[in-house]
């Protein structure tokens, strides 16, 4: 995880754990294997989460002041609930599922009808921000805590406040009903947990033991224990049956920063705690061990390339790595580590068994795909290497650099062969023609140059772009070249005549990347405007717009196939998406196929020396996946040891490898007819687009009467 863990909640059946992050994401883990099953994006930051009683929907509130209801199976936002005028600190589903409550910095609690998305009640009374809210087990009462140092009890039907508990001396940040409903536990910045009698409103016990503010509190399933999380980085376990002593039973240590949240699993075996150290830890009272789940690309993706057989893609990122993904499942197969700066580009060899990559560290590297090892590091450029390309027969590699030059290398030995000069500014793209007779280069000097491979001299200079040339690609038909520019346009060039045949206008910002479909009849373009456009290369018409991504699109690639069109996109937010593109009755249908994002399992090359509480089985599993060293410490405080650690293990010098990735399976076959309509795009110029307003991606046709959605 590359963000603070703001909240967490188990599903009612215990099969998943939803984690709300400070960066606005919600990651949903499956508890069987602790893989990320889904990432929900839409909120701005600081997300709090709660499951519906049936487990099909997650309610999420955010610092952006909205509450969203997410359908887990599809990842679609069902409702975006607005009305609060300040941040949302907490959300809760009523046990019978008929209401959702939200606590806000606007000093109110709102109750929503999850079936309609309407606000049905506003509870006012707190004199400060309301930081936490919880329903009683029978759904007839609400408990809330606030910055006014009070706990309030509300009648759900009337909205009246029946009790005000005011013994805390500082803000109340956590609240929970006991499973029996006769007791409330509150957590406060005054470093205490207080247990209240619901009927009388009296404070029965004050629990002291934390060294800093207490942020969260949760009851065990039987109601006999209370777990509290604190800014002191610990989780304390209290026995409710024996609180007269005022001593906690167990102290769970391991987090390195504030603990923000805690949640108890439905089976009563685990407690999850989330922290500012960007980890979630799961604790078991009887046995334990540690595994490790970390993120995919931690930073934006620079380029996407597809293997010749179409079974694999490579993604290049600012996190200095290249990741190889299985095209069928979206699983991350390998992570190639070695570059010392952003990996800007990569290219597969024609046989698909090697990759060459260019980096901001001024080097080109040649990698073995099977082993993931770097075979050669090519030095000579004096500035960033922006693009690399293999010759069609695979004997040469050419690299384009910010130092205004191109270098030609022997692909087998890595030996330098020659330098091509001619551009007056940095060279940003390079590609061989399909027959291997030409090299095309694009530059920041606004020109495209065509070079003869035989003579290694420039034979044509194409002028037309009014800004940098970011990307160029030859058509499979060989007589055409496409270029993407900083001037927001895509241009199609007749190679033989050396003239621009068509200029494709429509993007609202610079175009970073382009790619021809396997048959050469479609062209995809990705832009800084956070959209991907699909173009008919014969007419120049825009057939579809896929929007809106969470960032600029830096990579597009078509998967080689004669019977289907699959497009892969790489986004600034680090996500990789695969799209299935089909045509039915004159309509272009673009369906999301899978999403690979943050949340992949990483163990290879990571050290487990400092991981506490490993069982023999856990240790064996981690070593099978490539973890290093023996654990040297065991947590001896009672039996409370971390059963699972979702965090980042300390990396060894050997680097890291990702195994399974987080995948959102949204194949066209799994969508209902109504959901498929959301992705249906009419190719006729004056058509309109059908669609649901809540899906994070928008796909539209462009023409005289285009209908546009807003998020």
XYZ file of C-alpha atoms in Angstrom:
711
model
C 0.000 0.000 0.000
C 1.293 3.429 -0.860
C -1.040 5.359 1.431
C -2.192 5.577 5.040
C -4.802 3.015 6.041
C -7.742 5.162 7.156
C -10.350 2.469 7.833
C -11.078 -1.228 7.450
C -14.098 -3.501 7.656
C -14.766 -7.222 7.285
C -17.614 -8.435 5.102
C -20.458 -10.129 7.033
C -19.379 -13.567 5.785
C -15.726 -12.869 6.594
C -14.599 -13.621 3.052
C -13.289 -10.138 2.297
C -11.760 -7.128 3.985
C -12.345 -3.615 2.673
C -9.572 -1.112 3.350
C -10.112 2.634 2.960
C -6.952 4.564 2.146
C -5.916 8.170 2.659
C -5.306 8.535 -1.096
C -9.018 7.953 -1.816
C -8.810 4.302 -2.910
C -10.707 1.354 -1.442
C -8.893 -1.974 -1.686
C -10.954 -5.133 -1.191
C -8.969 -8.212 -0.127
C -10.164 -11.806 -0.237
C -9.429 -13.427 3.119
C -8.762 -16.858 1.595
C -5.536 -15.794 -0.095
C -5.231 -12.094 0.837
C -5.105 -10.990 -2.767
C -6.621 -7.658 -3.791
C -9.858 -8.613 -5.531
C -10.958 -5.091 -6.388
C -9.865 -1.471 -6.179
C -12.651 1.125 -6.020
C -11.745 4.647 -7.068
C -13.794 7.829 -7.008
C -13.231 9.529 -3.675
C -10.630 12.239 -3.173
C -8.986 11.117 0.088
C -9.368 9.683 3.633
C -11.984 6.985 2.987
C -14.064 5.310 5.708
C -15.886 2.067 4.823
C -18.762 -0.148 5.993
C -20.346 -3.285 4.516
C -24.049 -3.776 3.937
C -25.466 -6.738 5.935
C -25.703 -8.852 2.763
C -22.077 -8.073 1.864
C -22.933 -7.003 -1.684
C -22.476 -3.267 -1.170
C -19.825 -1.156 0.535
C -20.662 2.302 1.840
C -17.761 4.737 1.778
C -17.398 8.274 3.060
C -14.568 10.634 2.326
C -12.958 13.961 3.102
C -14.545 15.118 -0.159
C -17.873 15.353 1.740
C -19.691 12.584 -0.146
C -20.931 9.094 0.626
C -20.768 6.497 -2.142
C -22.455 3.103 -2.304
C -20.369 0.613 -4.295
C -21.590 -2.671 -5.816
C -18.704 -5.030 -5.109
C -19.368 -7.573 -7.841
C -19.190 -5.008 -10.636
C -17.207 -2.215 -8.973
C -19.893 0.255 -10.032
C -20.871 3.217 -7.841
C -24.595 2.786 -7.217
C -25.172 6.174 -5.566
C -23.132 9.270 -4.839
C -24.836 10.801 -1.795
C -24.339 14.529 -1.330
C -25.601 16.927 1.317
C -22.904 17.182 3.936
C -20.964 20.446 3.837
C -17.774 19.097 5.364
C -15.662 15.951 5.457
C -17.144 12.510 6.277
C -15.356 10.878 9.214
C -17.373 7.678 9.535
C -20.131 5.627 7.874
C -22.224 2.769 9.242
C -24.829 0.394 7.840
C -27.785 -0.485 10.065
C -27.875 -4.226 10.865
C -31.187 -4.632 9.014
C -29.726 -2.828 5.988
C -32.429 -0.184 5.657
C -30.302 2.830 6.593
C -26.795 4.158 6.195
C -25.505 6.736 8.675
C -22.701 9.211 8.032
C -20.858 11.383 10.567
C -19.480 14.675 9.312
C -17.364 17.661 10.139
C -20.470 19.789 9.550
C -21.607 18.737 13.086
C -24.429 16.516 11.793
C -25.273 12.868 11.236
C -27.275 11.994 8.166
C -29.323 8.869 7.615
C -29.705 7.682 4.024
C -32.010 5.199 2.358
C -29.610 2.876 0.473
C -32.406 1.694 -1.810
C -33.147 5.178 -3.168
C -30.068 7.210 -2.249
C -32.249 9.796 -0.497
C -31.411 11.480 2.797
C -34.199 10.528 5.221
C -33.008 12.192 8.431
C -30.524 14.750 9.771
C -29.441 14.461 13.412
C -28.207 17.735 14.913
C -26.968 18.354 18.443
C -23.215 17.950 18.556
C -21.441 21.257 19.134
C -18.407 20.165 17.161
C -17.425 17.871 14.314
C -18.980 14.376 14.507
C -16.155 11.883 14.158
C -17.786 8.456 14.649
C -21.153 6.729 14.409
C -22.533 3.220 15.080
C -25.908 1.446 15.001
C -27.225 -0.701 17.847
C -27.619 -4.427 17.062
C -31.408 -4.070 16.626
C -31.018 -0.924 14.470
C -33.227 1.243 16.713
C -30.456 3.449 18.147
C -27.434 5.360 16.902
C -24.400 6.235 18.998
C -22.109 9.064 17.941
C -18.965 10.720 19.201
C -17.612 14.143 18.440
C -15.022 16.835 18.819
C -17.219 18.338 21.568
C -15.935 15.502 23.838
C -19.385 13.908 24.106
C -21.045 10.634 23.176
C -24.672 10.942 22.112
C -27.379 8.314 21.834
C -30.151 8.833 19.259
C -33.555 7.281 18.558
C -33.469 6.152 14.928
C -37.218 6.588 14.344
C -37.671 10.031 15.899
C -34.171 11.421 15.457
C -34.218 12.647 19.059
C -31.138 12.557 21.282
C -31.949 10.388 24.328
C -28.632 10.611 26.195
C -25.502 12.764 26.259
C -22.442 11.111 27.797
C -19.893 13.790 28.681
C -17.157 12.260 30.821
C -14.371 12.415 28.220
C -11.984 15.356 28.509
C -11.071 15.458 24.827
C -12.423 14.540 21.378
C -14.201 11.195 20.922
C -12.820 9.388 17.872
C -14.220 5.852 18.086
C -17.571 4.304 19.047
C -18.993 0.758 19.196
C -22.043 -1.075 20.552
C -21.543 -4.366 22.342
C -23.110 -7.337 20.488
C -25.807 -7.482 23.193
C -26.610 -3.793 22.674
C -26.519 -2.929 26.384
C -23.111 -1.272 26.375
C -21.228 1.333 24.338
C -17.453 1.696 24.167
C -15.958 5.071 23.232
C -12.354 5.914 22.330
C -10.965 9.382 22.937
C -8.028 11.637 22.353
C -7.790 11.801 26.167
C -6.062 8.374 25.905
C -8.946 6.466 27.495
C -11.697 4.043 26.516
C -14.969 4.411 28.390
C -17.690 1.772 28.748
C -21.216 3.177 29.024
C -24.477 1.615 30.149
C -26.977 2.261 27.363
C -30.074 2.260 29.571
C -28.834 4.523 32.352
C -26.240 6.526 30.443
C -23.704 5.971 33.215
C -19.988 5.425 32.605
C -19.314 1.980 34.088
C -15.573 1.793 33.497
C -12.664 3.869 32.259
C -9.853 1.899 30.612
C -6.409 3.483 30.717
C -3.247 2.077 29.177
C -2.491 3.817 25.910
C 0.283 6.408 25.763
C -1.440 8.540 23.126
C -4.866 9.319 21.659
C -7.172 6.314 21.214
C -8.593 6.362 17.689
C -10.705 3.221 17.406
C -12.527 0.627 19.465
C -14.247 -2.655 18.556
C -15.950 -5.479 20.486
C -15.260 -9.162 20.005
C -18.074 -11.274 18.580
C -19.027 -12.566 22.025
C -18.736 -9.130 23.590
C -16.243 -10.313 26.194
C -13.268 -8.350 24.839
C -12.625 -4.847 23.588
C -9.802 -3.995 21.184
C -8.512 -0.424 21.007
C -6.127 1.192 18.521
C -4.038 4.223 19.324
C -1.643 6.835 18.065
C 0.977 5.037 20.162
C 1.067 2.406 17.403
C -0.395 -0.402 19.511
C -3.628 -2.362 19.819
C -4.649 -3.182 23.398
C -6.921 -6.103 24.309
C -9.257 -5.634 27.281
C -11.336 -8.287 29.068
C -14.757 -6.718 29.631
C -15.528 -9.307 32.314
C -12.566 -8.168 34.388
C -12.086 -4.437 33.988
C -12.017 -3.616 37.675
C -8.243 -3.949 37.662
C -8.007 -1.393 34.859
C -5.293 -3.451 33.191
C -5.277 -4.628 29.597
C -4.727 -8.316 28.905
C -2.564 -8.111 25.814
C -0.586 -5.519 23.928
C -0.235 -6.024 20.172
C 2.853 -4.302 18.821
C 4.235 -4.105 15.316
C 2.857 -0.966 13.740
C 5.498 1.759 13.398
C 3.044 4.681 13.321
C -0.458 5.693 14.462
C -3.185 3.041 14.401
C -6.270 4.629 12.851
C -8.800 1.782 12.733
C -9.690 -1.699 13.904
C -12.244 -4.307 12.816
C -13.256 -7.721 14.175
C -13.793 -10.651 11.807
C -17.257 -12.302 11.799
C -15.821 -15.673 12.797
C -14.350 -14.119 15.938
C -10.793 -15.208 15.193
C -9.143 -12.080 13.827
C -8.807 -8.378 14.438
C -7.597 -6.121 11.650
C -5.742 -2.911 12.439
C -4.834 -0.193 9.935
C -2.082 2.314 10.401
C -0.322 5.414 9.107
C 2.633 3.090 8.413
C 0.630 2.064 5.296
C -0.032 -1.454 6.598
C -2.942 -3.559 7.753
C -2.183 -6.218 10.333
C -4.441 -9.129 11.175
C -4.132 -10.622 14.639
C -5.163 -14.099 15.781
C -5.575 -15.054 19.437
C -4.515 -18.678 18.993
C -1.893 -18.876 16.256
C -0.192 -16.600 13.839
C 2.271 -15.881 11.124
C 3.085 -13.264 8.625
C 2.697 -12.895 4.938
C 3.044 -9.808 2.888
C 0.983 -8.038 0.322
C 2.278 -4.852 -1.271
C 1.389 -2.772 -4.281
C 1.810 -3.066 -8.018
C 3.395 -0.099 -9.761
C 3.758 2.471 -7.018
C 3.941 5.362 -9.457
C 2.674 6.322 -12.873
C 3.098 4.082 -15.899
C 5.199 5.506 -18.727
C 4.644 2.932 -21.474
C 2.809 -0.302 -22.320
C 4.155 -2.829 -24.848
C 2.674 -6.151 -25.992
C 4.672 -9.303 -26.735
C 4.663 -10.627 -30.328
C 2.483 -13.606 -29.380
C 0.044 -11.416 -27.482
C 0.310 -13.488 -24.305
C 2.173 -10.910 -22.254
C 2.535 -7.161 -21.813
C 5.315 -5.096 -20.300
C 4.578 -1.949 -18.324
C 7.252 0.650 -17.555
C 6.977 2.921 -14.550
C 8.440 5.808 -12.623
C 9.002 3.329 -9.788
C 12.123 2.203 -11.802
C 10.675 -1.222 -12.645
C 9.268 -3.117 -15.620
C 6.425 -5.495 -14.893
C 5.419 -8.429 -17.088
C 1.716 -9.302 -17.017
C -0.165 -12.382 -18.184
C -2.687 -11.172 -20.751
C -5.270 -13.832 -19.985
C -5.559 -13.302 -16.245
C -3.896 -9.972 -15.548
C -1.465 -11.692 -13.187
C 1.916 -10.027 -12.746
C 4.492 -12.642 -13.766
C 7.753 -10.828 -13.078
C 9.153 -7.516 -11.957
C 12.403 -6.467 -13.628
C 14.533 -4.359 -11.289
C 17.861 -2.738 -12.106
C 17.362 0.713 -13.585
C 18.345 3.581 -11.328
C 15.600 5.950 -12.453
C 12.253 6.040 -14.276
C 11.848 3.341 -16.933
C 10.488 5.323 -19.877
C 10.137 2.647 -22.551
C 10.525 -1.042 -23.326
C 10.309 -3.206 -26.430
C 9.984 -6.965 -26.948
C 12.310 -8.745 -29.331
C 10.562 -10.286 -32.388
C 10.867 -13.720 -30.790
C 9.446 -12.407 -27.510
C 12.249 -13.881 -25.397
C 14.028 -10.592 -24.674
C 13.127 -7.029 -23.732
C 15.166 -3.886 -24.178
C 14.362 -0.900 -21.986
C 15.314 2.771 -21.884
C 15.534 4.814 -18.727
C 16.046 8.254 -17.248
C 19.300 6.818 -15.858
C 20.702 7.257 -19.445
C 21.076 3.511 -20.046
C 19.533 0.774 -22.175
C 19.142 -2.668 -20.626
C 18.542 -6.033 -22.306
C 16.501 -8.513 -20.245
C 15.836 -12.237 -20.479
C 12.046 -12.643 -20.271
C 12.127 -16.192 -18.883
C 14.490 -15.498 -16.006
C 13.845 -11.784 -15.509
C 17.582 -11.117 -15.377
C 19.441 -8.226 -17.000
C 21.906 -9.570 -19.568
C 23.471 -6.309 -20.764
C 23.564 -2.674 -19.681
C 24.277 -0.372 -22.627
C 25.940 2.947 -21.828
C 26.876 5.855 -24.050
C 23.923 8.238 -24.048
C 24.521 11.408 -22.063
C 20.876 12.000 -21.172
C 17.583 10.130 -20.731
C 16.762 7.299 -23.131
C 13.206 8.010 -24.298
C 12.555 5.106 -26.683
C 13.970 1.755 -27.727
C 13.132 -0.569 -30.646
C 14.192 -3.931 -32.056
C 14.749 -4.363 -35.780
C 12.188 -6.756 -37.353
C 14.673 -9.634 -37.563
C 15.907 -8.945 -34.014
C 19.586 -8.365 -34.736
C 19.694 -4.674 -33.805
C 18.413 -2.353 -31.112
C 18.068 1.368 -31.644
C 17.670 3.888 -28.812
C 16.470 7.506 -28.903
C 17.664 10.005 -26.339
C 17.192 13.471 -24.940
C 20.832 14.038 -25.968
C 19.441 14.509 -29.562
C 21.017 11.312 -30.880
C 20.096 7.748 -31.802
C 22.388 4.837 -31.043
C 22.417 1.461 -32.781
C 23.440 -1.633 -30.781
C 24.025 -5.323 -31.439
C 21.009 -7.009 -29.839
C 22.891 -10.184 -28.943
C 26.132 -8.812 -27.511
C 25.033 -5.305 -26.579
C 27.955 -3.801 -28.496
C 27.664 -0.214 -29.736
C 27.609 0.080 -33.554
C 26.905 3.682 -34.597
C 25.294 7.043 -33.756
C 22.692 8.843 -35.885
C 22.556 12.644 -35.680
C 20.238 15.130 -37.315
C 17.523 16.226 -34.916
C 18.059 19.627 -33.299
C 16.311 18.743 -30.045
C 15.673 15.632 -27.925
C 14.543 12.510 -29.789
C 11.378 11.199 -28.143
C 10.389 8.231 -30.311
C 11.839 5.672 -32.718
C 10.417 2.723 -34.664
C 11.418 0.368 -37.479
C 9.174 -0.115 -40.518
C 7.630 -3.619 -40.740
C 9.978 -4.610 -43.596
C 13.016 -3.282 -41.749
C 14.081 -0.884 -44.501
C 13.271 2.352 -42.658
C 13.678 3.886 -39.222
C 11.276 6.667 -38.205
C 12.125 9.094 -35.405
C 10.102 11.838 -33.735
C 11.598 14.773 -31.913
C 10.979 17.737 -29.677
C 12.106 19.798 -32.689
C 8.562 19.131 -34.088
C 9.805 16.977 -36.975
C 9.723 13.323 -37.991
C 12.728 11.908 -39.820
C 12.829 8.774 -41.975
C 16.221 7.046 -42.114
C 17.448 4.406 -44.536
C 18.606 1.335 -42.615
C 20.984 0.416 -45.447
C 22.828 3.747 -45.525
C 21.901 4.965 -42.014
C 21.183 8.424 -43.436
C 18.092 10.648 -43.216
C 16.157 10.517 -46.488
C 12.940 12.434 -45.629
C 11.958 15.012 -43.008
C 8.208 15.270 -42.283
C 7.052 18.676 -41.048
C 3.545 19.422 -39.801
C 3.239 19.174 -36.034
C 3.169 22.454 -34.111
C 4.676 20.865 -31.017
C 6.812 17.964 -29.858
C 6.346 14.592 -31.504
C 5.711 12.234 -28.591
C 5.125 8.930 -30.364
C 5.251 7.387 -33.836
C 4.166 4.003 -35.166
C 4.088 2.316 -38.559
C 0.842 0.835 -39.815
C 0.808 -2.940 -40.421
C 0.038 -1.953 -44.022
C 3.576 -0.440 -44.181
C 2.692 2.537 -46.371
C 1.476 4.679 -43.492
C 2.958 6.232 -40.376
C 1.037 7.746 -37.447
C 2.425 10.375 -35.103
C 1.196 11.789 -31.779
C 1.959 15.366 -30.875
C 2.165 17.853 -28.060
C -0.174 19.965 -30.219
C -3.131 17.689 -29.229
C -3.270 16.040 -32.675
C -2.610 12.681 -34.300
C -1.317 12.785 -37.869
C -1.401 10.042 -40.515
C 1.437 10.246 -43.060
C 1.851 8.711 -46.493
C 5.371 7.326 -46.218
C 6.129 7.099 -49.931
C 4.885 10.584 -50.745
C 6.177 12.119 -47.515
C 2.946 14.065 -46.922
C 0.352 14.250 -44.131
C -2.802 12.447 -45.294
C -5.042 13.186 -42.283
C -4.931 15.184 -39.068
C -7.057 13.722 -36.264
C -8.387 16.411 -33.923
C -10.371 15.891 -30.738
C -8.074 15.411 -27.768
C -8.147 18.264 -25.261
C -4.470 18.006 -24.388
C -1.191 16.583 -25.664
C -1.297 13.060 -27.118
C 1.263 10.779 -25.480
C 0.854 7.446 -27.223
C -0.695 5.726 -30.243
C -1.069 2.164 -31.528
C -2.520 0.469 -34.614
C -4.825 -2.517 -34.291
C -3.600 -5.862 -35.600
C -5.399 -5.404 -38.941
C -4.421 -1.752 -39.170
C -7.985 -0.456 -39.535
C -8.181 1.164 -36.092
C -5.840 3.521 -34.278
C -5.892 4.073 -30.506
C -4.526 7.262 -28.943
C -3.958 8.126 -25.276
C -3.743 11.656 -23.998
C -3.001 13.948 -21.101
C -6.764 14.721 -21.160
C -7.326 11.344 -19.420
C -9.055 9.757 -22.408
C -8.377 7.084 -25.000
C -9.796 7.607 -28.485
C -10.390 5.007 -31.183
C -10.109 6.236 -34.786
C -11.093 4.878 -38.183
C -7.838 5.303 -40.118
C -9.577 5.410 -43.498
C -11.967 8.264 -42.781
C -10.227 9.790 -39.774
C -13.466 9.644 -37.754
C -13.309 9.206 -33.981
C -15.366 6.070 -33.307
C -15.185 6.000 -29.528
C -13.916 7.885 -26.505
C -13.085 5.977 -23.331
C -13.193 8.296 -20.343
C -12.607 9.145 -17.629
C -9.439 7.609 -16.303
C -7.878 8.747 -13.051
C -4.899 10.258 -14.849
C -3.150 10.829 -18.154
C -2.749 7.855 -20.518
C 0.910 7.144 -21.242
C 0.619 3.727 -22.873
C -1.688 1.952 -25.336
C -1.103 -1.396 -27.023
C -3.184 -3.768 -29.129
C -2.889 -7.490 -28.498
C -2.053 -9.388 -31.713
C -5.136 -11.361 -32.697
C -6.903 -12.191 -35.945
C -10.324 -12.904 -34.444
C -10.713 -10.275 -31.692
C -9.541 -6.796 -30.745
C -8.072 -6.338 -27.283
C -6.568 -3.037 -26.172
C -4.386 -2.465 -23.121
C -3.975 0.959 -21.528
C -1.497 2.241 -18.970
C -2.535 5.167 -16.795
C -0.744 7.797 -14.753
C -2.325 6.344 -11.589
C -0.339 3.117 -12.062
C -3.230 0.969 -13.288
C -3.176 -1.348 -16.311
C -6.531 -2.041 -18.012
C -7.461 -4.520 -20.711
C -10.415 -3.724 -22.995
C -12.376 -5.996 -25.332
C -13.490 -4.184 -28.488
C -16.178 -5.709 -30.681
C -18.633 -4.554 -33.328
C -22.306 -5.491 -33.443
C -24.787 -4.138 -35.977
C -22.730 -1.061 -36.747
C -21.995 -0.351 -33.106
C -18.594 -0.389 -31.459
C -18.713 -2.058 -28.037
C -15.826 -1.404 -25.640
C -15.899 -3.579 -22.523
C -13.435 -3.570 -19.603
C -11.876 -7.036 -19.428
C -9.615 -6.786 -16.400
C -7.871 -4.188 -14.276
C -4.474 -4.663 -12.672
C -3.681 -2.102 -10.019
C -2.181 -1.679 -6.578
C -2.295 -4.745 -4.388
C -0.037 -7.474 -5.732
C 1.659 -10.119 -3.635
C 5.367 -9.449 -3.327
C 7.829 -11.716 -1.580
C 10.758 -12.637 -3.850
C 13.948 -11.001 -2.632
C 12.262 -9.650 0.495
C 13.680 -10.327 3.933
C 11.557 -11.990 6.618
C 14.247 -11.694 9.263
C 12.382 -9.056 11.268
C 8.858 -10.405 10.772
C 7.303 -11.522 14.043
C 5.188 -14.570 14.760
C 5.954 -16.771 11.765
C 4.673 -20.322 12.030
C 6.561 -23.110 10.298
C 3.867 -23.280 7.613
C 3.989 -19.519 7.021
C 7.770 -19.612 6.850
C 7.708 -22.444 4.322
C 5.158 -20.620 2.148
C 7.178 -17.409 2.137
C 10.401 -19.195 1.291
C 8.699 -21.030 -1.564
C 7.779 -17.602 -2.946
C 11.362 -16.385 -2.680
C 11.636 -14.727 0.738
C 15.075 -14.638 2.320
C 16.574 -15.251 5.806
C 15.290 -16.916 8.942
C 13.004 -15.138 11.402
C 15.006 -14.275 14.511
C 12.301 -12.886 16.800
C 9.036 -14.280 18.097
C 6.311 -12.252 19.760
C 6.011 -13.769 23.207
C 3.288 -11.664 24.768
C 0.546 -14.262 25.410
C -0.721 -15.805 22.173
C -1.455 -12.511 20.422
C 0.746 -12.553 17.329
C 0.149 -11.175 13.843
C -1.678 -13.803 11.834
C -1.190 -11.850 8.638
C 0.612 -8.660 7.805
C -0.483 -6.605 4.798
C 2.535 -4.359 4.501
C 5.865 -3.878 2.826
C 8.585 -6.297 3.979
C 12.082 -4.936 4.153
C 13.594 -5.425 0.713
C 16.904 -7.152 0.293
C 19.422 -6.152 -2.341
C 18.087 -8.930 -4.547
C 15.070 -6.928 -5.643
C 11.426 -7.908 -5.633
C 8.965 -9.837 -7.779
C 5.194 -9.591 -7.925
C 3.084 -12.701 -8.119
C -0.713 -12.404 -8.458
C -2.024 -8.907 -9.208
C -5.235 -7.246 -8.196
C -7.735 -7.898 -10.919
C -11.222 -6.612 -11.387
C -12.975 -9.159 -13.574
C -15.466 -7.161 -15.585
C -15.651 -9.291 -18.691
C -18.443 -8.559 -21.129
C -19.931 -11.985 -20.498
C -20.349 -11.192 -16.797
C -22.210 -7.928 -17.340
C -25.949 -7.663 -17.558
C -27.598 -6.304 -20.683
C -28.102 -2.956 -18.970
C -24.468 -2.822 -17.928
C -23.311 -3.696 -21.428
C -25.318 -0.744 -22.686
C -23.042 1.470 -20.659
C -20.135 0.552 -22.908
C -22.053 0.528 -26.195
C -20.877 3.085 -28.701
C -22.727 3.869 -31.932
C -20.423 4.366 -34.891
C -22.918 6.531 -36.778
C -22.110 10.222 -36.696
C -25.408 11.403 -35.245
C -25.960 8.627 -32.708
C -26.280 8.913 -28.964
C -24.708 6.808 -26.252
C -26.623 4.770 -23.747
C -25.048 4.516 -20.318
C -25.243 4.509 -16.560
C -24.048 7.638 -14.849
C -22.169 5.902 -12.066
C -19.469 3.835 -13.774
C -15.983 5.368 -13.455
C -15.226 4.916 -17.155
C -17.145 6.759 -19.860
C -17.293 5.555 -23.443
C -18.895 7.810 -26.019
C -19.158 8.252 -29.743
C -18.204 11.543 -31.270
C -20.332 13.237 -33.888
C -22.819 15.960 -34.475
C -25.120 15.051 -31.594
C -22.816 13.376 -29.098
C -24.320 12.838 -25.653
C -21.824 13.408 -22.838
C -21.998 12.065 -19.324
C -20.757 13.771 -16.189
C -19.379 11.813 -13.271
